[in-house]
């Protein structure tokens, strides 16, 4: 796709100030070096935490670093939808072999480990359901087609459950779609429509998730660390423990051109003000779905933080007061109880549980994708990834990841909400949902669990209207852009690495006049074979 070129700045003289060291900011830095020829030493990434990657984490539980590993979440990638992501990582050497790219490593890995879930849905009696039977009624199909036919401005800020009847939410289709992509029925109908369009090619294989591609390890080890290493090797200035509290903007009275003119920084040793010169750029990451995350372990419960102690949201709240088109953060962070998640990573110190799961499902680690107990009180799901899932995991140890979708509901075996359950209580609930009561004591004695409470995990799915998310590059902005999951990108879907990377690519290409096309957004409906296959699946 052709990008709109703005007034071109001189890349050789530009300093890029990138606020936020998540994947969006890191991708912007990489595109600036690779495609805009900005000198790497002129690129400055400012990150509040002591580690890069934002929500794409993976490592040791800070509460139990010697025995427990943890990721807050995981990413399922696809070949068709993640075109900007693959474009970026085709240029980044992989973690363990500098002679192949991250993209090549991922392709080779997925040629060996192919996803084909055989236990996608499990009922209350531990019976694997026939997930290929979607259970959609004629009315449900009509409701889906109606949503697809509507323009986004007609949908507005309406919820998903305003478009479907109760039967739809009891269908196998919804049970799989919601847990694959993390939708609740009170989320944005406009975003669900975008997902239907962006992932229509996955519809015929939603019960096996055969279109899913994975990284060799977790996404920090396989994507973030190699990208950070490459950026640092190029000479990028990465400053940890540093965050921006405010920014000044100026507007030309005649042209109405707007520029960021000054950044206000908080550093470990004090404060600093950065005055932006004629050719400098400022790229602001807005919001964070993992801000105020808190960790737990075996015998404690992670706290739910409600007063925005991290600065991922505070900067956007400050900037939003400066111009009406800088977005409305309260739309997304104003209802924690609708968007909070609790996830867990179970570190196994032997293979007893792993062997039982393999025997039960017929899936080797890495091939089964999601398993969901669709009738469980907490609506539990787990993933058993290919092992090891962490690059530094010792031989003989294994991990699995899971989350609850109804964490304020009472468990079936642990009679309390998941939000109030300790790590060991979550293990007990999981093992009994599996029906593996005979090895419960063994698993408890030979595992360590890490839990994470995330107040804003699905905030990006909040019902929204035009203007709630600012444009990537606001009107008349000459030297600044907004990045991340809370900016407006036409037709693309949030809660994906692709959204952050595409936004970064567009921002760099437009602000610095890069003469290279951004990959088009994949639209399966334009391929008759894909469209027909999807229709056959829905109407089967």
Short mmCIF file of C-alpha atoms in Angstrom, two decimals:
data_model
loop_
_atom_site.label_atom_id
_atom_site.label_comp_id
_atom_site.label_asym_id
_atom_site.label_seq_id
_atom_site.Cartn_x
_atom_site.Cartn_y
_atom_site.Cartn_z
CA UNK A 1 0.00 0.00 0.00
CA UNK A 2 1.19 3.50 -0.80
CA UNK A 3 1.89 5.65 2.25
CA UNK A 4 1.04 9.32 2.48
CA UNK A 5 4.28 11.29 2.45
CA UNK A 6 4.43 14.26 4.77
CA UNK A 7 6.89 17.13 4.59
CA UNK A 8 10.12 15.17 4.48
CA UNK A 9 12.59 15.70 7.29
CA UNK A 10 16.28 15.04 6.76
CA UNK A 11 16.86 11.57 8.22
CA UNK A 12 20.60 12.14 8.51
CA UNK A 13 19.94 15.06 10.87
CA UNK A 14 16.94 13.62 12.67
CA UNK A 15 16.93 12.48 16.26
CA UNK A 16 14.09 10.08 17.02
CA UNK A 17 12.75 10.15 20.55
CA UNK A 18 10.71 6.99 21.01
CA UNK A 19 8.63 6.90 24.18
CA UNK A 20 8.06 3.28 25.15
CA UNK A 21 10.31 0.27 24.58
CA UNK A 22 7.58 -2.18 23.57
CA UNK A 23 7.36 -3.83 20.17
CA UNK A 24 5.89 -0.68 18.56
CA UNK A 25 8.78 1.53 19.65
CA UNK A 26 11.42 -1.08 18.85
CA UNK A 27 9.90 -1.69 15.41
CA UNK A 28 9.89 2.06 14.71
CA UNK A 29 13.59 2.20 15.55
CA UNK A 30 14.36 -0.74 13.27
CA UNK A 31 12.40 0.70 10.33
CA UNK A 32 14.08 4.08 10.84
CA UNK A 33 17.51 2.45 10.55
CA UNK A 34 16.76 -0.09 7.84
CA UNK A 35 14.45 1.89 5.57
CA UNK A 36 14.90 5.60 6.39
CA UNK A 37 18.67 5.53 6.95
CA UNK A 38 18.48 7.38 10.24
CA UNK A 39 21.83 7.03 12.05
CA UNK A 40 21.29 4.53 14.84
CA UNK A 41 23.07 6.72 17.37
CA UNK A 42 20.39 9.37 16.74
CA UNK A 43 17.61 7.05 17.92
CA UNK A 44 16.67 7.14 21.60
CA UNK A 45 14.25 4.63 23.16
CA UNK A 46 12.93 5.70 26.57
CA UNK A 47 11.52 2.84 28.64
CA UNK A 48 10.18 3.04 32.20
CA UNK A 49 10.92 -0.62 33.04
CA UNK A 50 14.31 -2.30 33.20
CA UNK A 51 13.51 -4.58 30.25
CA UNK A 52 12.28 -3.99 26.73
CA UNK A 53 9.38 -5.66 24.95
CA UNK A 54 6.38 -4.22 26.76
CA UNK A 55 3.68 -6.89 26.91
CA UNK A 56 5.83 -9.42 25.03
CA UNK A 57 7.59 -10.78 28.07
CA UNK A 58 9.07 -14.11 29.11
CA UNK A 59 11.46 -15.02 31.89
CA UNK A 60 11.77 -15.80 35.58
CA UNK A 61 9.01 -15.04 38.08
CA UNK A 62 10.42 -12.11 40.10
CA UNK A 63 8.96 -13.68 43.25
CA UNK A 64 10.54 -17.10 42.63
CA UNK A 65 13.33 -16.56 40.09
CA UNK A 66 15.18 -19.83 40.71
CA UNK A 67 12.26 -22.21 40.26
CA UNK A 68 9.46 -20.59 38.27
CA UNK A 69 9.22 -19.14 34.77
CA UNK A 70 6.43 -16.85 33.57
CA UNK A 71 4.87 -15.16 30.57
CA UNK A 72 1.89 -12.88 30.99
CA UNK A 73 0.49 -13.98 27.64
CA UNK A 74 1.31 -15.61 24.34
CA UNK A 75 0.85 -14.84 20.68
CA UNK A 76 -0.62 -16.94 17.92
CA UNK A 77 0.70 -15.70 14.58
CA UNK A 78 -0.47 -16.43 11.03
CA UNK A 79 1.23 -16.20 7.65
CA UNK A 80 -1.51 -14.14 6.01
CA UNK A 81 -2.28 -11.51 8.65
CA UNK A 82 1.18 -10.69 10.02
CA UNK A 83 2.80 -9.30 6.89
CA UNK A 84 4.47 -6.24 8.48
CA UNK A 85 5.71 -8.37 11.36
CA UNK A 86 7.32 -10.87 9.01
CA UNK A 87 8.75 -7.99 6.96
CA UNK A 88 10.47 -6.64 10.08
CA UNK A 89 11.76 -9.95 11.40
CA UNK A 90 13.09 -11.01 8.02
CA UNK A 91 15.89 -8.53 8.76
CA UNK A 92 16.63 -9.54 12.36
CA UNK A 93 19.10 -12.40 13.12
CA UNK A 94 17.59 -15.17 15.24
CA UNK A 95 18.45 -15.78 18.88
CA UNK A 96 20.74 -18.76 18.38
CA UNK A 97 21.88 -18.65 14.75
CA UNK A 98 23.00 -15.30 13.30
CA UNK A 99 22.96 -16.80 9.80
CA UNK A 100 19.18 -17.07 9.70
CA UNK A 101 16.53 -14.47 10.45
CA UNK A 102 13.83 -14.67 13.10
CA UNK A 103 11.37 -15.11 10.24
CA UNK A 104 13.34 -18.06 8.80
CA UNK A 105 13.67 -19.66 12.24
CA UNK A 106 9.94 -19.34 12.77
CA UNK A 107 9.18 -20.86 9.36
CA UNK A 108 11.50 -23.80 9.96
CA UNK A 109 10.06 -24.37 13.43
CA UNK A 110 6.49 -24.46 12.14
CA UNK A 111 7.41 -26.90 9.39
CA UNK A 112 8.43 -29.32 12.17
CA UNK A 113 5.79 -28.47 14.80
CA UNK A 114 2.40 -28.23 13.11
CA UNK A 115 -0.67 -27.09 15.03
CA UNK A 116 -3.71 -29.37 14.85
CA UNK A 117 -5.69 -29.30 18.09
CA UNK A 118 -7.49 -32.52 19.01
CA UNK A 119 -8.88 -31.30 22.34
CA UNK A 120 -10.02 -27.76 21.61
CA UNK A 121 -13.14 -27.91 23.81
CA UNK A 122 -13.65 -30.03 26.92
CA UNK A 123 -16.90 -30.37 28.87
CA UNK A 124 -17.58 -30.65 32.60
CA UNK A 125 -17.25 -34.43 32.48
CA UNK A 126 -13.70 -34.28 31.06
CA UNK A 127 -15.02 -35.35 27.65
CA UNK A 128 -13.44 -33.79 24.56
CA UNK A 129 -16.26 -32.17 22.59
CA UNK A 130 -16.81 -32.38 18.83
CA UNK A 131 -15.56 -28.87 18.23
CA UNK A 132 -15.98 -29.04 14.44
CA UNK A 133 -19.75 -28.81 15.01
CA UNK A 134 -20.05 -25.02 15.29
CA UNK A 135 -23.63 -25.06 16.51
CA UNK A 136 -24.74 -21.90 14.68
CA UNK A 137 -28.44 -21.47 13.96
CA UNK A 138 -29.84 -19.92 10.80
CA UNK A 139 -30.53 -16.79 12.83
CA UNK A 140 -26.93 -16.72 14.11
CA UNK A 141 -25.62 -16.91 10.55
CA UNK A 142 -27.87 -14.04 9.53
CA UNK A 143 -26.65 -12.05 12.53
CA UNK A 144 -23.03 -12.59 11.51
CA UNK A 145 -23.72 -11.54 7.93
CA UNK A 146 -25.58 -8.45 9.13
CA UNK A 147 -22.61 -7.38 11.27
CA UNK A 148 -20.22 -7.92 8.37
CA UNK A 149 -22.44 -5.85 6.06
CA UNK A 150 -22.55 -2.82 8.35
CA UNK A 151 -20.08 0.04 8.02
CA UNK A 152 -18.08 0.70 11.16
CA UNK A 153 -19.59 4.15 11.70
CA UNK A 154 -23.03 2.51 11.77
CA UNK A 155 -21.91 0.08 14.46
CA UNK A 156 -20.42 2.82 16.61
CA UNK A 157 -19.82 1.95 20.26
CA UNK A 158 -22.30 -0.93 20.44
CA UNK A 159 -21.49 -4.18 22.24
CA UNK A 160 -21.24 -7.61 20.66
CA UNK A 161 -24.29 -8.84 22.55
CA UNK A 162 -26.40 -6.15 20.87
CA UNK A 163 -26.02 -8.06 17.60
CA UNK A 164 -26.50 -11.69 18.66
CA UNK A 165 -29.03 -13.71 20.61
CA UNK A 166 -28.26 -15.86 23.66
CA UNK A 167 -28.00 -19.03 21.56
CA UNK A 168 -25.03 -17.59 19.66
CA UNK A 169 -23.06 -17.29 22.90
CA UNK A 170 -23.71 -20.99 23.65
CA UNK A 171 -22.41 -22.15 20.27
CA UNK A 172 -19.11 -23.96 19.81
CA UNK A 173 -18.18 -21.27 17.32
CA UNK A 174 -18.34 -18.53 19.95
CA UNK A 175 -16.66 -20.72 22.57
CA UNK A 176 -13.68 -21.14 20.27
CA UNK A 177 -13.61 -17.67 18.69
CA UNK A 178 -13.82 -15.87 22.03
CA UNK A 179 -11.01 -17.86 23.66
CA UNK A 180 -8.80 -17.82 20.56
CA UNK A 181 -8.98 -14.05 20.27
CA UNK A 182 -10.07 -13.09 23.84
CA UNK A 183 -13.47 -11.53 23.18
CA UNK A 184 -16.17 -11.03 25.80
CA UNK A 185 -19.76 -10.38 24.77
CA UNK A 186 -19.59 -6.83 26.17
CA UNK A 187 -16.64 -5.95 23.94
CA UNK A 188 -16.71 -3.82 20.81
CA UNK A 189 -18.86 -5.16 17.99
CA UNK A 190 -16.85 -3.03 15.56
CA UNK A 191 -13.66 -4.83 16.59
CA UNK A 192 -15.33 -8.23 16.28
CA UNK A 193 -16.33 -7.30 12.73
CA UNK A 194 -12.72 -6.40 11.93
CA UNK A 195 -11.61 -9.76 13.34
CA UNK A 196 -14.12 -11.63 11.19
CA UNK A 197 -12.63 -9.93 8.14
CA UNK A 198 -8.94 -10.16 9.13
CA UNK A 199 -9.10 -13.81 10.21
CA UNK A 200 -11.78 -15.18 7.87
CA UNK A 201 -9.18 -17.65 6.55
CA UNK A 202 -9.04 -19.20 10.04
CA UNK A 203 -12.77 -19.88 10.23
CA UNK A 204 -12.71 -23.33 8.54
CA UNK A 205 -9.92 -24.44 10.90
CA UNK A 206 -11.02 -22.68 14.09
CA UNK A 207 -11.56 -26.08 15.77
CA UNK A 208 -7.98 -27.21 15.09
CA UNK A 209 -6.22 -23.82 14.89
CA UNK A 210 -4.20 -25.33 12.05
CA UNK A 211 -3.41 -21.88 10.67
CA UNK A 212 -1.60 -20.81 13.84
CA UNK A 213 2.14 -20.20 13.66
CA UNK A 214 4.34 -20.07 16.75
CA UNK A 215 7.80 -18.85 17.60
CA UNK A 216 10.43 -21.38 18.69
CA UNK A 217 10.45 -20.02 22.24
CA UNK A 218 8.26 -17.45 23.97
CA UNK A 219 8.07 -14.14 22.13
CA UNK A 220 10.58 -12.36 24.36
CA UNK A 221 13.29 -14.92 23.67
CA UNK A 222 12.40 -15.43 20.00
CA UNK A 223 11.44 -11.89 18.93
CA UNK A 224 12.11 -9.16 21.47
CA UNK A 225 15.61 -10.09 22.62
CA UNK A 226 16.96 -10.64 19.07
CA UNK A 227 15.44 -7.30 18.00
CA UNK A 228 16.89 -5.48 21.02
CA UNK A 229 20.29 -7.05 20.42
CA UNK A 230 20.23 -5.92 16.79
CA UNK A 231 19.20 -2.36 17.71
CA UNK A 232 21.96 -2.06 20.33
CA UNK A 233 24.53 -3.48 17.91
CA UNK A 234 23.52 -0.80 15.41
CA UNK A 235 24.13 1.85 18.08
CA UNK A 236 20.62 2.75 19.29
CA UNK A 237 20.50 4.59 22.62
CA UNK A 238 18.18 2.55 24.89
CA UNK A 239 17.47 4.18 28.26
CA UNK A 240 15.79 2.01 30.87
CA UNK A 241 14.21 3.46 34.01
CA UNK A 242 13.26 6.55 32.01
CA UNK A 243 9.79 7.79 31.18
CA UNK A 244 8.16 10.90 29.76
CA UNK A 245 5.69 12.74 31.99
CA UNK A 246 4.65 15.52 29.58
CA UNK A 247 5.32 17.16 26.23
CA UNK A 248 4.88 20.63 24.78
CA UNK A 249 3.38 21.23 21.34
CA UNK A 250 3.38 24.35 19.18
CA UNK A 251 1.08 25.29 16.31
CA UNK A 252 1.82 27.63 13.41
CA UNK A 253 -0.90 30.28 13.25
CA UNK A 254 -1.02 30.34 9.45
CA UNK A 255 -0.32 26.77 8.29
CA UNK A 256 -1.83 25.15 11.43
CA UNK A 257 1.14 22.79 11.36
CA UNK A 258 1.65 21.20 14.77
CA UNK A 259 4.96 20.14 16.24
CA UNK A 260 6.15 18.51 19.43
CA UNK A 261 8.68 20.96 20.85
CA UNK A 262 9.80 19.64 24.24
CA UNK A 263 9.75 16.38 26.24
CA UNK A 264 9.80 16.18 30.03
CA UNK A 265 11.72 13.13 31.26
CA UNK A 266 11.93 11.37 34.60
CA UNK A 267 15.25 9.59 35.04
CA UNK A 268 16.58 7.39 37.85
CA UNK A 269 18.77 10.32 38.91
CA UNK A 270 16.26 13.14 38.47
CA UNK A 271 14.53 15.02 35.64
CA UNK A 272 15.53 16.30 32.20
CA UNK A 273 13.98 18.37 29.42
CA UNK A 274 14.63 17.53 25.76
CA UNK A 275 14.14 20.37 23.29
CA UNK A 276 13.32 19.01 19.84
CA UNK A 277 15.20 20.60 16.95
CA UNK A 278 13.98 21.19 13.40
CA UNK A 279 14.47 17.64 12.12
CA UNK A 280 13.66 15.69 15.30
CA UNK A 281 10.72 13.34 15.77
CA UNK A 282 8.78 12.20 18.83
CA UNK A 283 6.88 8.91 18.79
CA UNK A 284 4.58 8.40 21.80
CA UNK A 285 3.36 4.92 22.80
CA UNK A 286 -0.11 5.34 24.29
CA UNK A 287 -1.54 3.11 27.01
CA UNK A 288 -0.53 -0.40 27.99
CA UNK A 289 -2.49 -3.61 28.41
CA UNK A 290 0.05 -4.89 30.95
CA UNK A 291 0.44 -1.71 33.00
CA UNK A 292 0.18 -2.36 36.75
CA UNK A 293 0.63 -6.11 36.35
CA UNK A 294 1.29 -7.86 39.64
CA UNK A 295 2.76 -11.32 40.20
CA UNK A 296 1.88 -14.13 42.56
CA UNK A 297 3.14 -17.60 43.39
CA UNK A 298 2.22 -20.78 45.19
CA UNK A 299 0.53 -19.42 48.29
CA UNK A 300 -0.39 -15.81 47.55
CA UNK A 301 -2.79 -13.84 45.36
CA UNK A 302 -1.53 -11.06 43.06
CA UNK A 303 -3.00 -7.66 43.85
CA UNK A 304 -5.41 -5.89 41.52
CA UNK A 305 -4.11 -2.33 41.08
CA UNK A 306 -6.85 0.18 40.32
CA UNK A 307 -5.11 3.56 40.69
CA UNK A 308 -2.74 3.47 37.68
CA UNK A 309 0.59 3.39 39.50
CA UNK A 310 2.60 2.76 36.32
CA UNK A 311 3.05 5.57 33.80
CA UNK A 312 1.81 3.75 30.68
CA UNK A 313 -1.57 5.47 30.99
CA UNK A 314 -0.59 8.70 32.74
CA UNK A 315 1.26 10.14 29.76
CA UNK A 316 -1.72 9.62 27.45
CA UNK A 317 -4.05 11.17 30.04
CA UNK A 318 -1.77 14.20 30.14
CA UNK A 319 -1.46 14.51 26.37
CA UNK A 320 -5.20 14.05 25.83
CA UNK A 321 -5.83 17.31 27.67
CA UNK A 322 -3.76 19.24 25.12
CA UNK A 323 -5.85 18.60 22.00
CA UNK A 324 -9.30 17.10 21.35
CA UNK A 325 -7.92 14.75 18.70
CA UNK A 326 -5.37 13.12 21.01
CA UNK A 327 -7.91 10.50 22.07
CA UNK A 328 -9.89 9.61 25.17
CA UNK A 329 -7.97 7.17 27.40
CA UNK A 330 -10.86 6.87 29.86
CA UNK A 331 -12.78 4.91 27.23
CA UNK A 332 -10.23 2.12 27.66
CA UNK A 333 -8.92 2.31 31.21
CA UNK A 334 -12.14 3.37 32.92
CA UNK A 335 -13.65 -0.08 33.60
CA UNK A 336 -11.08 -2.45 35.05
CA UNK A 337 -13.59 -5.13 36.01
CA UNK A 338 -14.56 -5.63 32.36
CA UNK A 339 -10.98 -5.93 31.18
CA UNK A 340 -8.90 -7.59 33.89
CA UNK A 341 -7.28 -10.97 33.35
CA UNK A 342 -5.49 -13.50 35.51
CA UNK A 343 -3.03 -15.77 33.75
CA UNK A 344 -0.67 -18.42 35.05
CA UNK A 345 2.47 -20.27 34.01
CA UNK A 346 3.06 -23.70 35.52
CA UNK A 347 6.69 -24.82 35.75
CA UNK A 348 6.87 -28.62 35.95
CA UNK A 349 9.94 -30.25 37.47
CA UNK A 350 9.21 -33.61 35.86
CA UNK A 351 7.15 -34.90 32.92
CA UNK A 352 4.35 -36.72 34.78
CA UNK A 353 1.63 -34.15 34.00
CA UNK A 354 2.97 -33.53 30.51
CA UNK A 355 2.76 -37.23 29.59
CA UNK A 356 -0.80 -37.46 30.90
CA UNK A 357 -1.89 -34.43 28.83
CA UNK A 358 -0.29 -35.96 25.72
CA UNK A 359 -2.08 -39.26 26.37
CA UNK A 360 -5.39 -37.49 27.01
CA UNK A 361 -5.36 -35.13 24.02
CA UNK A 362 -3.31 -36.98 21.42
CA UNK A 363 -1.29 -33.80 20.93
CA UNK A 364 2.43 -33.52 21.43
CA UNK A 365 3.58 -30.24 23.05
CA UNK A 366 3.28 -27.37 20.59
CA UNK A 367 0.68 -29.05 18.37
CA UNK A 368 -2.46 -28.64 20.46
CA UNK A 369 -2.83 -24.86 20.77
CA UNK A 370 -5.68 -23.94 23.15
CA UNK A 371 -7.63 -26.37 25.34
CA UNK A 372 -10.76 -24.75 26.82
CA UNK A 373 -13.05 -26.07 29.57
CA UNK A 374 -16.09 -24.29 28.22
CA UNK A 375 -18.42 -25.28 31.06
CA UNK A 376 -16.00 -24.47 33.88
CA UNK A 377 -16.78 -21.72 36.35
CA UNK A 378 -13.54 -19.87 35.63
CA UNK A 379 -13.72 -20.70 31.90
CA UNK A 380 -10.18 -22.05 32.00
CA UNK A 381 -7.94 -22.44 28.97
CA UNK A 382 -4.38 -23.74 28.74
CA UNK A 383 -1.67 -24.04 26.10
CA UNK A 384 1.07 -26.67 26.21
CA UNK A 385 3.77 -25.16 24.00
CA UNK A 386 6.66 -26.92 22.35
CA UNK A 387 9.33 -27.58 24.94
CA UNK A 388 11.38 -25.82 26.08
CA UNK A 389 9.32 -22.62 25.87
CA UNK A 390 12.10 -20.59 27.52
CA UNK A 391 15.59 -20.49 26.06
CA UNK A 392 17.20 -20.94 29.49
CA UNK A 393 14.84 -23.62 30.83
CA UNK A 394 16.96 -26.51 32.17
CA UNK A 395 16.58 -29.99 30.73
CA UNK A 396 13.94 -31.98 32.56
CA UNK A 397 11.73 -28.98 33.26
CA UNK A 398 8.61 -28.09 31.29
CA UNK A 399 6.02 -25.30 31.26
CA UNK A 400 2.43 -24.68 30.29
CA UNK A 401 0.43 -21.46 30.25
CA UNK A 402 -3.20 -20.74 30.97
CA UNK A 403 -5.76 -18.14 31.86
CA UNK A 404 -9.29 -17.76 33.14
CA UNK A 405 -11.93 -15.88 31.22
CA UNK A 406 -14.40 -15.56 34.08
CA UNK A 407 -12.13 -14.80 37.00
CA UNK A 408 -14.87 -13.37 39.23
CA UNK A 409 -16.94 -16.57 38.99
CA UNK A 410 -16.76 -19.42 41.49
CA UNK A 411 -14.59 -22.41 40.53
CA UNK A 412 -16.01 -25.90 40.19
CA UNK A 413 -13.57 -27.48 42.65
CA UNK A 414 -12.09 -24.42 44.37
CA UNK A 415 -15.16 -22.66 45.69
CA UNK A 416 -13.96 -19.10 45.25
CA UNK A 417 -13.38 -16.69 42.37
CA UNK A 418 -10.17 -17.22 40.43
CA UNK A 419 -9.26 -13.60 41.19
CA UNK A 420 -9.02 -14.62 44.86
CA UNK A 421 -7.34 -18.00 44.35
CA UNK A 422 -3.73 -18.74 45.25
CA UNK A 423 -1.41 -20.37 42.77
CA UNK A 424 -1.79 -23.83 44.29
CA UNK A 425 -5.57 -23.49 44.26
CA UNK A 426 -5.40 -22.78 40.52
CA UNK A 427 -3.30 -25.93 40.04
CA UNK A 428 -5.87 -27.96 41.97
CA UNK A 429 -8.72 -26.59 39.84
CA UNK A 430 -6.81 -27.32 36.63
CA UNK A 431 -5.83 -30.88 37.55
CA UNK A 432 -9.40 -31.70 38.57
CA UNK A 433 -10.80 -30.17 35.38
CA UNK A 434 -8.47 -32.56 33.54
CA UNK A 435 -9.76 -35.44 35.67
CA UNK A 436 -6.23 -36.30 36.80
CA UNK A 437 -7.02 -36.50 40.52
CA UNK A 438 -4.69 -39.48 40.95
CA UNK A 439 -1.61 -37.34 40.23
CA UNK A 440 -2.78 -34.16 41.98
CA UNK A 441 -0.50 -34.52 45.00
CA UNK A 442 2.45 -35.37 42.77
CA UNK A 443 1.93 -32.31 40.56
CA UNK A 444 1.60 -30.02 43.58
CA UNK A 445 4.86 -31.38 44.99
CA UNK A 446 6.76 -31.18 41.69
CA UNK A 447 5.71 -27.83 40.23
CA UNK A 448 5.89 -24.10 40.81
CA UNK A 449 3.17 -21.78 39.58
CA UNK A 450 3.41 -18.12 38.65
CA UNK A 451 0.24 -16.05 38.48
CA UNK A 452 -0.29 -12.57 37.05
CA UNK A 453 -3.12 -10.09 37.52
CA UNK A 454 -3.47 -7.59 34.66
CA UNK A 455 -6.05 -4.81 35.13
CA UNK A 456 -6.13 -3.73 31.46
CA UNK A 457 -5.49 -6.95 29.52
CA UNK A 458 -8.49 -6.61 27.19
CA UNK A 459 -8.93 -2.82 27.43
CA UNK A 460 -8.18 -2.49 23.73
CA UNK A 461 -11.49 -4.30 23.02
CA UNK A 462 -13.53 -1.67 24.87
CA UNK A 463 -16.54 -0.30 23.02
CA UNK A 464 -15.38 2.82 21.24
CA UNK A 465 -16.54 5.54 18.91
CA UNK A 466 -14.75 7.80 16.45
CA UNK A 467 -12.19 9.95 18.22
CA UNK A 468 -11.65 7.67 21.21
CA UNK A 469 -8.43 6.49 19.57
CA UNK A 470 -6.23 9.19 18.03
CA UNK A 471 -4.96 8.90 14.49
CA UNK A 472 -1.49 7.45 14.11
CA UNK A 473 -0.38 10.83 12.81
CA UNK A 474 -2.87 13.52 13.87
CA UNK A 475 -3.98 16.11 11.35
CA UNK A 476 -1.26 18.69 10.61
CA UNK A 477 1.27 16.86 12.80
CA UNK A 478 4.70 17.47 11.31
CA UNK A 479 7.10 15.72 13.66
CA UNK A 480 5.18 13.39 15.96
CA UNK A 481 3.04 10.28 15.91
CA UNK A 482 1.27 7.97 18.32
CA UNK A 483 2.12 4.27 18.52
CA UNK A 484 0.74 1.08 20.02
CA UNK A 485 -2.59 -0.65 20.46
CA UNK A 486 -4.68 2.45 21.17
CA UNK A 487 -4.22 4.40 17.93
CA UNK A 488 -6.58 4.24 14.96
CA UNK A 489 -5.39 2.14 12.03
CA UNK A 490 -7.99 1.62 9.36
CA UNK A 491 -9.21 -1.99 9.00
CA UNK A 492 -6.54 -3.62 11.17
CA UNK A 493 -7.14 -5.48 14.45
CA UNK A 494 -5.76 -4.78 17.92
CA UNK A 495 -4.39 -7.38 20.35
CA UNK A 496 -1.90 -8.42 17.67
CA UNK A 497 1.82 -7.82 17.24
CA UNK A 498 0.93 -6.84 13.69
CA UNK A 499 -1.08 -3.81 14.81
CA UNK A 500 1.88 -2.35 16.70
CA UNK A 501 4.39 -3.14 13.94
CA UNK A 502 2.18 -1.84 11.12
CA UNK A 503 1.61 1.41 13.01
CA UNK A 504 5.35 1.84 13.54
CA UNK A 505 6.05 1.16 9.87
CA UNK A 506 3.44 3.65 8.68
CA UNK A 507 4.65 6.35 11.09
CA UNK A 508 8.30 6.08 10.05
CA UNK A 509 7.53 5.85 6.34
CA UNK A 510 5.22 8.86 6.36
CA UNK A 511 7.21 11.15 8.65
CA UNK A 512 10.55 10.38 6.99
CA UNK A 513 9.35 10.00 3.41
CA UNK A 514 10.42 6.39 2.91
CA UNK A 515 9.91 5.32 -0.70
CA UNK A 516 8.85 1.75 0.06
CA UNK A 517 5.39 0.25 0.14
CA UNK A 518 3.81 -1.02 3.32
CA UNK A 519 2.32 -4.52 2.85
CA UNK A 520 -1.39 -4.44 2.11
CA UNK A 521 -3.80 -5.62 4.77
CA UNK A 522 -4.78 -9.18 3.92
CA UNK A 523 -8.46 -9.49 3.01
CA UNK A 524 -9.54 -13.08 2.57
CA UNK A 525 -12.92 -12.05 1.17
CA UNK A 526 -11.14 -10.92 -1.99
CA UNK A 527 -9.97 -14.51 -2.53
CA UNK A 528 -12.99 -16.53 -3.80
CA UNK A 529 -11.56 -19.79 -2.45
CA UNK A 530 -11.15 -18.37 1.05
CA UNK A 531 -14.55 -16.69 1.05
CA UNK A 532 -16.35 -19.80 -0.19
CA UNK A 533 -14.58 -22.02 2.32
CA UNK A 534 -15.64 -19.71 5.16
CA UNK A 535 -19.24 -19.66 3.97
CA UNK A 536 -19.29 -23.45 3.67
CA UNK A 537 -18.03 -23.74 7.25
CA UNK A 538 -20.58 -21.32 8.70
CA UNK A 539 -23.50 -22.84 6.79
CA UNK A 540 -22.48 -26.48 7.23
#
